[in-house]
Amino acid sequence: CAGHRERGAGAAAASQTGASLAALAVKFAERQRSPHCLLVKEHQVREGADTAHPPRRTLFVLNVPPYCDQDSLSRLFSRCGRVQSVDICDKPGPGEKKDKLTSKFFDHKTVKGFQVAYVVFRKPAGVQAAKALSQEGPLLVSTESHPVKTGISKWIASYEASIVDPKELKAEVDAYMQDYDKKMAEEEAKAAKEEGVPDEEGWVKVTRKGRKPGLPRTEAANLRVLEKEKQKRARKELLNFYAWQHRESKREHIAQLRKKFEEDKQRIALMRAQRKFRPY
């Protein structure tokens, strides 16, 4: 199953780093009989290799089930110390510091299946306290104060979250276009400033902008282009018709030549037969 595969991957990762894994028993709810095991260890990498997850303050968690999101993991480990951030990934690996997602419409990524997580604490003592949780009983993911939605209620919440507010979307698109226009204006100003100026080796960069800048098409220009395309298509069809007619006339001419050739053969044969000597 996926859980056993994740445990195998966790054991391989632990053997590479030389760190031991601790098993944390968690249950989705109180009524669940069999607990689920989270494999945790201190995240250890070379200095500067992982800028997003600082050493000694990061807890590496394997075998994270699909119903455990960032809020659930943050709530589970908040008893060990103040949690700074929780990062859930598809597979373990060195990561770089990511920019904060500024768009909730275009940068959303749905997490599916068993994952790995990096829990960053404010202080290093939180990592050791989290590893000590393996000696305690199963932790509950869904409680009465913080229930985790499942079934039809989860589907309804997902559907409601998928509905986009047109005003918010328009405001975000307008802000993005303003930033884009500003960036393009800066690039054009920089290109205009550097145009015609030789570099260190004496070369001058030549662009097509000054030769013939493109103009936006109007409706009349679009109609003229469509009319030209229509005339070109009509001429092509007419030329194809004349070519077909030419082929047909050529074929008829060849057939007439063959018929005349056969008639000439018969006439020559008749003339040869009439020239024979008949004494009687």
Short mmCIF file of the C-alpha atoms (twelve columns), coordinates in Angstrom:
data_MODEL
# 
_entry.id   MODEL 
# 
loop_
_atom_site.group_PDB 
_atom_site.id 
_atom_site.type_symbol 
_atom_site.label_atom_id 
_atom_site.label_alt_id 
_atom_site.label_comp_id 
_atom_site.label_asym_id 
_atom_site.label_seq_id 
_atom_site.Cartn_x 
_atom_site.Cartn_y 
_atom_site.Cartn_z 
_atom_site.pdbx_PDB_model_num 
ATOM 1   C CA . CYS A 1   0.000   0.000   0.000    1 
ATOM 2   C CA . ALA A 2   1.002   3.637   -0.233   1 
ATOM 3   C CA . GLY A 3   1.784   3.806   3.479    1 
ATOM 4   C CA . HIS A 4   4.307   0.960   3.240    1 
ATOM 5   C CA . ARG A 5   5.925   2.571   0.196    1 
ATOM 6   C CA . GLU A 6   6.259   5.858   2.099    1 
ATOM 7   C CA . ARG A 7   7.769   3.993   5.057    1 
ATOM 8   C CA . GLY A 8   10.286  2.393   2.696    1 
ATOM 9   C CA . ALA A 9   11.156  5.791   1.261    1 
ATOM 10  C CA . GLY A 10  11.515  7.168   4.799    1 
ATOM 11  C CA . ALA A 11  13.851  4.369   5.791    1 
ATOM 12  C CA . ALA A 12  15.981  5.008   2.714    1 
ATOM 13  C CA . ALA A 13  16.130  8.716   3.499    1 
ATOM 14  C CA . ALA A 14  17.093  7.968   7.087    1 
ATOM 15  C CA . SER A 15  19.872  5.607   6.038    1 
ATOM 16  C CA . GLN A 16  21.301  8.301   3.775    1 
ATOM 17  C CA . THR A 17  21.383  10.979  6.469    1 
ATOM 18  C CA . GLY A 18  22.262  8.692   9.330    1 
ATOM 19  C CA . ALA A 19  19.300  9.847   11.438   1 
ATOM 20  C CA . SER A 20  16.748  7.592   13.172   1 
ATOM 21  C CA . LEU A 21  13.033  7.850   12.548   1 
ATOM 22  C CA . ALA A 22  10.453  8.057   15.312   1 
ATOM 23  C CA . ALA A 23  6.930   6.713   14.775   1 
ATOM 24  C CA . LEU A 24  4.057   8.957   15.873   1 
ATOM 25  C CA . ALA A 25  0.664   7.303   16.180   1 
ATOM 26  C CA . VAL A 26  -2.226  9.452   14.921   1 
ATOM 27  C CA . LYS A 27  -5.927  8.749   14.494   1 
ATOM 28  C CA . PHE A 28  -8.367  10.622  12.333   1 
ATOM 29  C CA . ALA A 29  -11.008 10.615  15.048   1 
ATOM 30  C CA . GLU A 30  -11.718 8.979   18.407   1 
ATOM 31  C CA . ARG A 31  -13.929 6.306   16.841   1 
ATOM 32  C CA . GLN A 32  -11.107 5.051   14.642   1 
ATOM 33  C CA . ARG A 33  -9.680  1.778   15.948   1 
ATOM 34  C CA . SER A 34  -6.325  1.432   14.196   1 
ATOM 35  C CA . PRO A 35  -3.904  4.374   14.389   1 
ATOM 36  C CA . HIS A 36  -1.819  5.676   11.515   1 
ATOM 37  C CA . CYS A 37  1.941   6.163   11.914   1 
ATOM 38  C CA . LEU A 38  3.762   9.346   11.005   1 
ATOM 39  C CA . LEU A 39  7.531   8.910   10.665   1 
ATOM 40  C CA . VAL A 40  9.428   11.958  11.942   1 
ATOM 41  C CA . LYS A 41  13.049  12.957  12.315   1 
ATOM 42  C CA . GLU A 42  15.137  16.076  12.508   1 
ATOM 43  C CA . HIS A 43  15.761  17.584  9.101    1 
ATOM 44  C CA . GLN A 44  19.527  17.458  8.507    1 
ATOM 45  C CA . VAL A 45  21.142  18.819  5.348    1 
ATOM 46  C CA . ARG A 46  24.370  20.511  4.412    1 
ATOM 47  C CA . GLU A 47  24.702  24.126  5.439    1 
ATOM 48  C CA . GLY A 48  23.097  26.324  2.804    1 
ATOM 49  C CA . ALA A 49  21.669  23.391  0.798    1 
ATOM 50  C CA . ASP A 50  18.078  24.022  1.906    1 
ATOM 51  C CA . THR A 51  17.298  27.664  2.536    1 
ATOM 52  C CA . ALA A 52  13.554  27.131  3.032    1 
ATOM 53  C CA . HIS A 53  13.896  24.651  5.929    1 
ATOM 54  C CA . PRO A 54  16.563  25.777  8.439    1 
ATOM 55  C CA . PRO A 55  18.451  22.999  10.288   1 
ATOM 56  C CA . ARG A 56  17.840  22.202  13.967   1 
ATOM 57  C CA . ARG A 57  14.416  23.862  13.745   1 
ATOM 58  C CA . THR A 58  12.823  21.728  11.006   1 
ATOM 59  C CA . LEU A 59  10.991  18.439  11.591   1 
ATOM 60  C CA . PHE A 60  10.843  16.100  8.598    1 
ATOM 61  C CA . VAL A 61  7.559   14.136  8.488    1 
ATOM 62  C CA . LEU A 62  6.950   11.105  6.267    1 
ATOM 63  C CA . ASN A 63  3.801   9.097   5.458    1 
ATOM 64  C CA . VAL A 64  1.465   12.087  5.739    1 
ATOM 65  C CA . PRO A 65  -2.112  10.937  4.855    1 
ATOM 66  C CA . PRO A 66  -4.311  12.917  2.454    1 
ATOM 67  C CA . TYR A 67  -6.622  14.180  5.201    1 
ATOM 68  C CA . CYS A 68  -3.724  15.926  6.996    1 
ATOM 69  C CA . ASP A 69  -3.321  19.402  5.575    1 
ATOM 70  C CA . GLN A 70  -1.074  22.234  6.726    1 
ATOM 71  C CA . ASP A 71  -3.526  23.408  9.382    1 
ATOM 72  C CA . SER A 72  -3.904  19.893  10.791   1 
ATOM 73  C CA . LEU A 73  -0.140  19.353  11.051   1 
ATOM 74  C CA . SER A 74  0.369   22.783  12.562   1 
ATOM 75  C CA . ARG A 75  -2.308  22.024  15.167   1 
ATOM 76  C CA . LEU A 76  -0.838  18.566  15.940   1 
ATOM 77  C CA . PHE A 77  2.674   19.878  16.598   1 
ATOM 78  C CA . SER A 78  1.671   23.183  18.225   1 
ATOM 79  C CA . ARG A 79  1.816   21.438  21.637   1 
ATOM 80  C CA . CYS A 80  5.575   21.023  21.115   1 
ATOM 81  C CA . GLY A 81  6.220   24.722  20.482   1 
ATOM 82  C CA . ARG A 82  5.236   27.570  18.249   1 
ATOM 83  C CA . VAL A 83  5.113   26.431  14.611   1 
ATOM 84  C CA . GLN A 84  6.512   28.915  12.121   1 
ATOM 85  C CA . SER A 85  5.495   27.220  8.865    1 
ATOM 86  C CA . VAL A 86  4.385   23.886  7.399    1 
ATOM 87  C CA . ASP A 87  5.391   22.878  3.869    1 
ATOM 88  C CA . ILE A 88  3.806   19.769  2.272    1 
ATOM 89  C CA . CYS A 89  5.570   18.291  -0.782   1 
ATOM 90  C CA . ASP A 90  5.087   15.346  -3.111   1 
ATOM 91  C CA . LYS A 91  8.495   13.852  -2.338   1 
ATOM 92  C CA . PRO A 92  11.526  14.724  -0.224   1 
ATOM 93  C CA . GLY A 93  14.314  16.814  -1.662   1 
ATOM 94  C CA . PRO A 94  16.348  19.969  -1.157   1 
ATOM 95  C CA . GLY A 95  14.196  23.040  -1.566   1 
ATOM 96  C CA . GLU A 96  14.857  26.700  -2.049   1 
ATOM 97  C CA . LYS A 97  13.024  29.529  -0.377   1 
ATOM 98  C CA . LYS A 98  9.812   30.024  -2.300   1 
ATOM 99  C CA . ASP A 99  8.021   33.279  -2.826   1 
ATOM 100 C CA . LYS A 100 4.771   33.639  -0.973   1 
ATOM 101 C CA . LEU A 101 1.784   32.804  -3.139   1 
ATOM 102 C CA . THR A 102 0.061   36.066  -3.982   1 
ATOM 103 C CA . SER A 103 -2.753  34.631  -6.094   1 
ATOM 104 C CA . LYS A 104 -5.477  32.334  -4.852   1 
ATOM 105 C CA . PHE A 105 -6.867  31.884  -8.364   1 
ATOM 106 C CA . PHE A 106 -3.829  30.848  -10.435  1 
ATOM 107 C CA . ASP A 107 -1.211  29.492  -7.988   1 
ATOM 108 C CA . HIS A 108 -3.406  26.946  -6.191   1 
ATOM 109 C CA . LYS A 109 -2.096  23.367  -6.119   1 
ATOM 110 C CA . THR A 110 -4.153  20.413  -4.888   1 
ATOM 111 C CA . VAL A 111 -2.250  17.890  -2.778   1 
ATOM 112 C CA . LYS A 112 -3.220  14.263  -3.421   1 
ATOM 113 C CA . GLY A 113 -2.074  10.974  -1.911   1 
ATOM 114 C CA . PHE A 114 0.547   10.375  0.780    1 
ATOM 115 C CA . GLN A 115 3.008   13.244  1.081    1 
ATOM 116 C CA . VAL A 116 6.006   14.440  3.051    1 
ATOM 117 C CA . ALA A 117 6.043   17.564  5.197    1 
ATOM 118 C CA . TYR A 118 8.558   20.003  6.677    1 
ATOM 119 C CA . VAL A 119 7.425   21.536  9.987    1 
ATOM 120 C CA . VAL A 120 9.531   24.554  10.967   1 
ATOM 121 C CA . PHE A 121 9.453   25.571  14.651   1 
ATOM 122 C CA . ARG A 122 10.368  28.923  16.140   1 
ATOM 123 C CA . LYS A 123 12.894  27.264  18.468   1 
ATOM 124 C CA . PRO A 124 15.007  24.082  18.164   1 
ATOM 125 C CA . ALA A 125 13.385  22.636  21.296   1 
ATOM 126 C CA . GLY A 126 10.191  22.057  19.312   1 
ATOM 127 C CA . VAL A 127 11.855  19.376  17.164   1 
ATOM 128 C CA . GLN A 128 12.998  17.350  20.165   1 
ATOM 129 C CA . ALA A 129 9.578   17.695  21.804   1 
ATOM 130 C CA . ALA A 130 7.891   16.472  18.617   1 
ATOM 131 C CA . LYS A 131 10.111  13.390  18.483   1 
ATOM 132 C CA . ALA A 132 9.216   12.657  22.139   1 
ATOM 133 C CA . LEU A 133 5.525   12.426  21.179   1 
ATOM 134 C CA . SER A 134 6.169   8.857   20.026   1 
ATOM 135 C CA . GLN A 135 6.031   7.799   23.696   1 
ATOM 136 C CA . GLU A 136 2.503   9.152   24.104   1 
ATOM 137 C CA . GLY A 137 -0.843  7.862   22.878   1 
ATOM 138 C CA . PRO A 138 -2.347  8.460   19.445   1 
ATOM 139 C CA . LEU A 139 -2.899  12.069  18.456   1 
ATOM 140 C CA . LEU A 140 -6.285  13.082  17.051   1 
ATOM 141 C CA . VAL A 141 -6.435  14.912  13.729   1 
ATOM 142 C CA . SER A 142 -10.166 15.724  13.870   1 
ATOM 143 C CA . THR A 143 -11.523 16.945  17.202   1 
ATOM 144 C CA . GLU A 144 -14.760 18.560  18.329   1 
ATOM 145 C CA . SER A 145 -13.148 21.992  18.482   1 
ATOM 146 C CA . HIS A 146 -11.338 21.553  15.135   1 
ATOM 147 C CA . PRO A 147 -13.280 19.056  12.996   1 
ATOM 148 C CA . VAL A 148 -11.903 17.925  9.631    1 
ATOM 149 C CA . LYS A 149 -14.549 17.794  6.922    1 
ATOM 150 C CA . THR A 150 -15.085 14.521  5.084    1 
ATOM 151 C CA . GLY A 151 -17.611 13.041  2.696    1 
ATOM 152 C CA . ILE A 152 -20.379 15.200  1.299    1 
ATOM 153 C CA . SER A 153 -19.504 18.168  3.535    1 
ATOM 154 C CA . LYS A 154 -15.954 18.166  2.155    1 
ATOM 155 C CA . TRP A 155 -17.242 18.066  -1.422   1 
ATOM 156 C CA . ILE A 156 -19.610 20.952  -0.719   1 
ATOM 157 C CA . ALA A 157 -16.779 23.000  0.819    1 
ATOM 158 C CA . SER A 158 -14.507 22.237  -2.149   1 
ATOM 159 C CA . TYR A 159 -17.227 23.291  -4.586   1 
ATOM 160 C CA . GLU A 160 -17.912 26.523  -2.714   1 
ATOM 161 C CA . ALA A 161 -14.178 27.289  -2.626   1 
ATOM 162 C CA . SER A 162 -13.941 26.728  -6.403   1 
ATOM 163 C CA . ILE A 163 -16.465 29.504  -7.157   1 
ATOM 164 C CA . VAL A 164 -14.553 32.616  -8.220   1 
ATOM 165 C CA . ASP A 165 -15.604 36.087  -7.142   1 
ATOM 166 C CA . PRO A 166 -15.597 38.194  -10.353  1 
ATOM 167 C CA . LYS A 167 -14.687 41.408  -8.536   1 
ATOM 168 C CA . GLU A 168 -11.678 39.882  -6.778   1 
ATOM 169 C CA . LEU A 169 -10.556 38.191  -9.993   1 
ATOM 170 C CA . LYS A 170 -10.854 41.447  -11.965  1 
ATOM 171 C CA . ALA A 171 -8.926  43.351  -9.301   1 
ATOM 172 C CA . GLU A 172 -6.116  40.779  -9.349   1 
ATOM 173 C CA . VAL A 173 -5.939  40.711  -13.159  1 
ATOM 174 C CA . ASP A 174 -5.883  44.531  -13.307  1 
ATOM 175 C CA . ALA A 175 -3.073  44.652  -10.745  1 
ATOM 176 C CA . TYR A 176 -1.096  42.052  -12.697  1 
ATOM 177 C CA . MET A 177 -1.549  43.947  -15.976  1 
ATOM 178 C CA . GLN A 178 -0.435  47.203  -14.363  1 
ATOM 179 C CA . ASP A 179 2.730   45.521  -13.115  1 
ATOM 180 C CA . TYR A 180 3.281   43.972  -16.541  1 
ATOM 181 C CA . ASP A 181 2.814   47.297  -18.362  1 
ATOM 182 C CA . LYS A 182 5.193   48.987  -15.946  1 
ATOM 183 C CA . LYS A 183 7.802   46.291  -16.497  1 
ATOM 184 C CA . MET A 184 7.464   46.515  -20.302  1 
ATOM 185 C CA . ALA A 185 7.749   50.311  -20.169  1 
ATOM 186 C CA . GLU A 186 10.947  50.024  -18.151  1 
ATOM 187 C CA . GLU A 187 12.387  47.499  -20.622  1 
ATOM 188 C CA . GLU A 188 11.477  49.710  -23.594  1 
ATOM 189 C CA . ALA A 189 13.026  52.738  -21.927  1 
ATOM 190 C CA . LYS A 190 16.191  50.763  -21.231  1 
ATOM 191 C CA . ALA A 191 16.312  49.488  -24.840  1 
ATOM 192 C CA . ALA A 192 15.781  53.011  -26.207  1 
ATOM 193 C CA . LYS A 193 18.574  54.308  -23.996  1 
ATOM 194 C CA . GLU A 194 20.984  51.618  -25.177  1 
ATOM 195 C CA . GLU A 195 19.973  51.864  -28.863  1 
ATOM 196 C CA . GLY A 196 22.805  53.090  -31.056  1 
ATOM 197 C CA . VAL A 197 25.345  52.967  -28.228  1 
ATOM 198 C CA . PRO A 198 28.316  50.681  -29.004  1 
ATOM 199 C CA . ASP A 199 29.360  48.109  -26.437  1 
ATOM 200 C CA . GLU A 200 32.874  47.447  -25.126  1 
ATOM 201 C CA . GLU A 201 33.920  45.748  -28.373  1 
ATOM 202 C CA . GLY A 202 32.430  48.458  -30.573  1 
ATOM 203 C CA . TRP A 203 29.355  46.521  -31.737  1 
ATOM 204 C CA . VAL A 204 26.013  48.321  -32.069  1 
ATOM 205 C CA . LYS A 205 22.823  46.397  -31.388  1 
ATOM 206 C CA . VAL A 206 20.314  46.759  -34.256  1 
ATOM 207 C CA . THR A 207 16.596  46.177  -33.626  1 
ATOM 208 C CA . ARG A 208 13.542  46.124  -35.904  1 
ATOM 209 C CA . LYS A 209 11.635  48.605  -33.809  1 
ATOM 210 C CA . GLY A 210 12.870  51.702  -35.573  1 
ATOM 211 C CA . ARG A 211 12.447  50.286  -39.082  1 
ATOM 212 C CA . LYS A 212 8.664   49.878  -39.268  1 
ATOM 213 C CA . PRO A 213 6.758   49.644  -36.008  1 
ATOM 214 C CA . GLY A 214 3.625   47.547  -36.094  1 
ATOM 215 C CA . LEU A 215 0.300   49.377  -36.013  1 
ATOM 216 C CA . PRO A 216 -2.871  47.949  -34.543  1 
ATOM 217 C CA . ARG A 217 -5.376  46.784  -37.132  1 
ATOM 218 C CA . THR A 218 -8.671  48.576  -37.421  1 
ATOM 219 C CA . GLU A 219 -11.958 47.014  -38.473  1 
ATOM 220 C CA . ALA A 220 -11.620 48.393  -42.008  1 
ATOM 221 C CA . ALA A 221 -8.113  46.916  -42.298  1 
ATOM 222 C CA . ASN A 222 -9.406  43.530  -41.165  1 
ATOM 223 C CA . LEU A 223 -12.174 43.667  -43.781  1 
ATOM 224 C CA . ARG A 224 -9.631  44.487  -46.508  1 
ATOM 225 C CA . VAL A 225 -7.481  41.529  -45.486  1 
ATOM 226 C CA . LEU A 226 -10.496 39.207  -45.554  1 
ATOM 227 C CA . GLU A 227 -11.515 40.490  -48.993  1 
ATOM 228 C CA . LYS A 228 -8.010  39.876  -50.365  1 
ATOM 229 C CA . GLU A 229 -8.036  36.351  -48.994  1 
ATOM 230 C CA . LYS A 230 -11.436 35.736  -50.600  1 
ATOM 231 C CA . GLN A 231 -10.219 37.009  -53.999  1 
ATOM 232 C CA . LYS A 232 -7.097  34.890  -53.751  1 
ATOM 233 C CA . ARG A 233 -9.218  31.800  -53.046  1 
ATOM 234 C CA . ALA A 234 -11.491 32.580  -56.023  1 
ATOM 235 C CA . ARG A 235 -8.507  32.963  -58.372  1 
ATOM 236 C CA . LYS A 236 -7.074  29.698  -57.143  1 
ATOM 237 C CA . GLU A 237 -10.362 27.862  -57.767  1 
ATOM 238 C CA . LEU A 238 -10.587 29.413  -61.273  1 
ATOM 239 C CA . LEU A 239 -7.037  28.356  -62.100  1 
ATOM 240 C CA . ASN A 240 -7.778  24.847  -60.920  1 
ATOM 241 C CA . PHE A 241 -10.886 24.753  -63.160  1 
ATOM 242 C CA . TYR A 242 -8.895  25.829  -66.233  1 
ATOM 243 C CA . ALA A 243 -6.228  23.257  -65.478  1 
ATOM 244 C CA . TRP A 244 -8.892  20.533  -65.248  1 
ATOM 245 C CA . GLN A 245 -10.413 21.682  -68.549  1 
ATOM 246 C CA . HIS A 246 -6.959  21.644  -70.138  1 
ATOM 247 C CA . ARG A 247 -6.358  18.091  -68.963  1 
ATOM 248 C CA . GLU A 248 -9.712  16.937  -70.342  1 
ATOM 249 C CA . SER A 249 -9.040  18.475  -73.783  1 
ATOM 250 C CA . LYS A 250 -5.612  16.897  -73.838  1 
ATOM 251 C CA . ARG A 251 -7.080  13.499  -72.991  1 
ATOM 252 C CA . GLU A 252 -9.690  13.813  -75.780  1 
ATOM 253 C CA . HIS A 253 -6.999  14.823  -78.287  1 
ATOM 254 C CA . ILE A 254 -4.921  11.754  -77.442  1 
ATOM 255 C CA . ALA A 255 -7.989  9.512   -77.826  1 
ATOM 256 C CA . GLN A 256 -8.694  10.979  -81.278  1 
ATOM 257 C CA . LEU A 257 -5.080  10.413  -82.353  1 
ATOM 258 C CA . ARG A 258 -5.269  6.766   -81.295  1 
ATOM 259 C CA . LYS A 259 -8.542  6.258   -83.160  1 
ATOM 260 C CA . LYS A 260 -7.093  7.835   -86.315  1 
ATOM 261 C CA . PHE A 261 -3.977  5.651   -85.986  1 
ATOM 262 C CA . GLU A 262 -6.114  2.499   -85.901  1 
ATOM 263 C CA . GLU A 263 -8.103  3.650   -88.948  1 
ATOM 264 C CA . ASP A 264 -4.872  4.342   -90.855  1 
ATOM 265 C CA . LYS A 265 -3.573  0.863   -90.016  1 
ATOM 266 C CA . GLN A 266 -6.721  -0.713  -91.405  1 
ATOM 267 C CA . ARG A 267 -6.564  1.405   -94.565  1 
ATOM 268 C CA . ILE A 268 -2.902  0.482   -95.189  1 
ATOM 269 C CA . ALA A 269 -3.683  -3.199  -94.722  1 
ATOM 270 C CA . LEU A 270 -6.548  -2.955  -97.242  1 
ATOM 271 C CA . MET A 271 -4.319  -1.196  -99.786  1 
ATOM 272 C CA . ARG A 272 -1.628  -3.888  -99.441  1 
ATOM 273 C CA . ALA A 273 -4.231  -6.591  -100.018 1 
ATOM 274 C CA . GLN A 274 -5.468  -4.906  -103.217 1 
ATOM 275 C CA . ARG A 275 -1.927  -4.721  -104.699 1 
ATOM 276 C CA . LYS A 276 -1.462  -8.538  -104.793 1 
ATOM 277 C CA . PHE A 277 -1.002  -10.157 -108.289 1 
ATOM 278 C CA . ARG A 278 -3.978  -12.290 -109.378 1 
ATOM 279 C CA . PRO A 279 -3.388  -13.981 -112.797 1 
ATOM 280 C CA . TYR A 280 -6.778  -15.622 -112.797 1 
# 
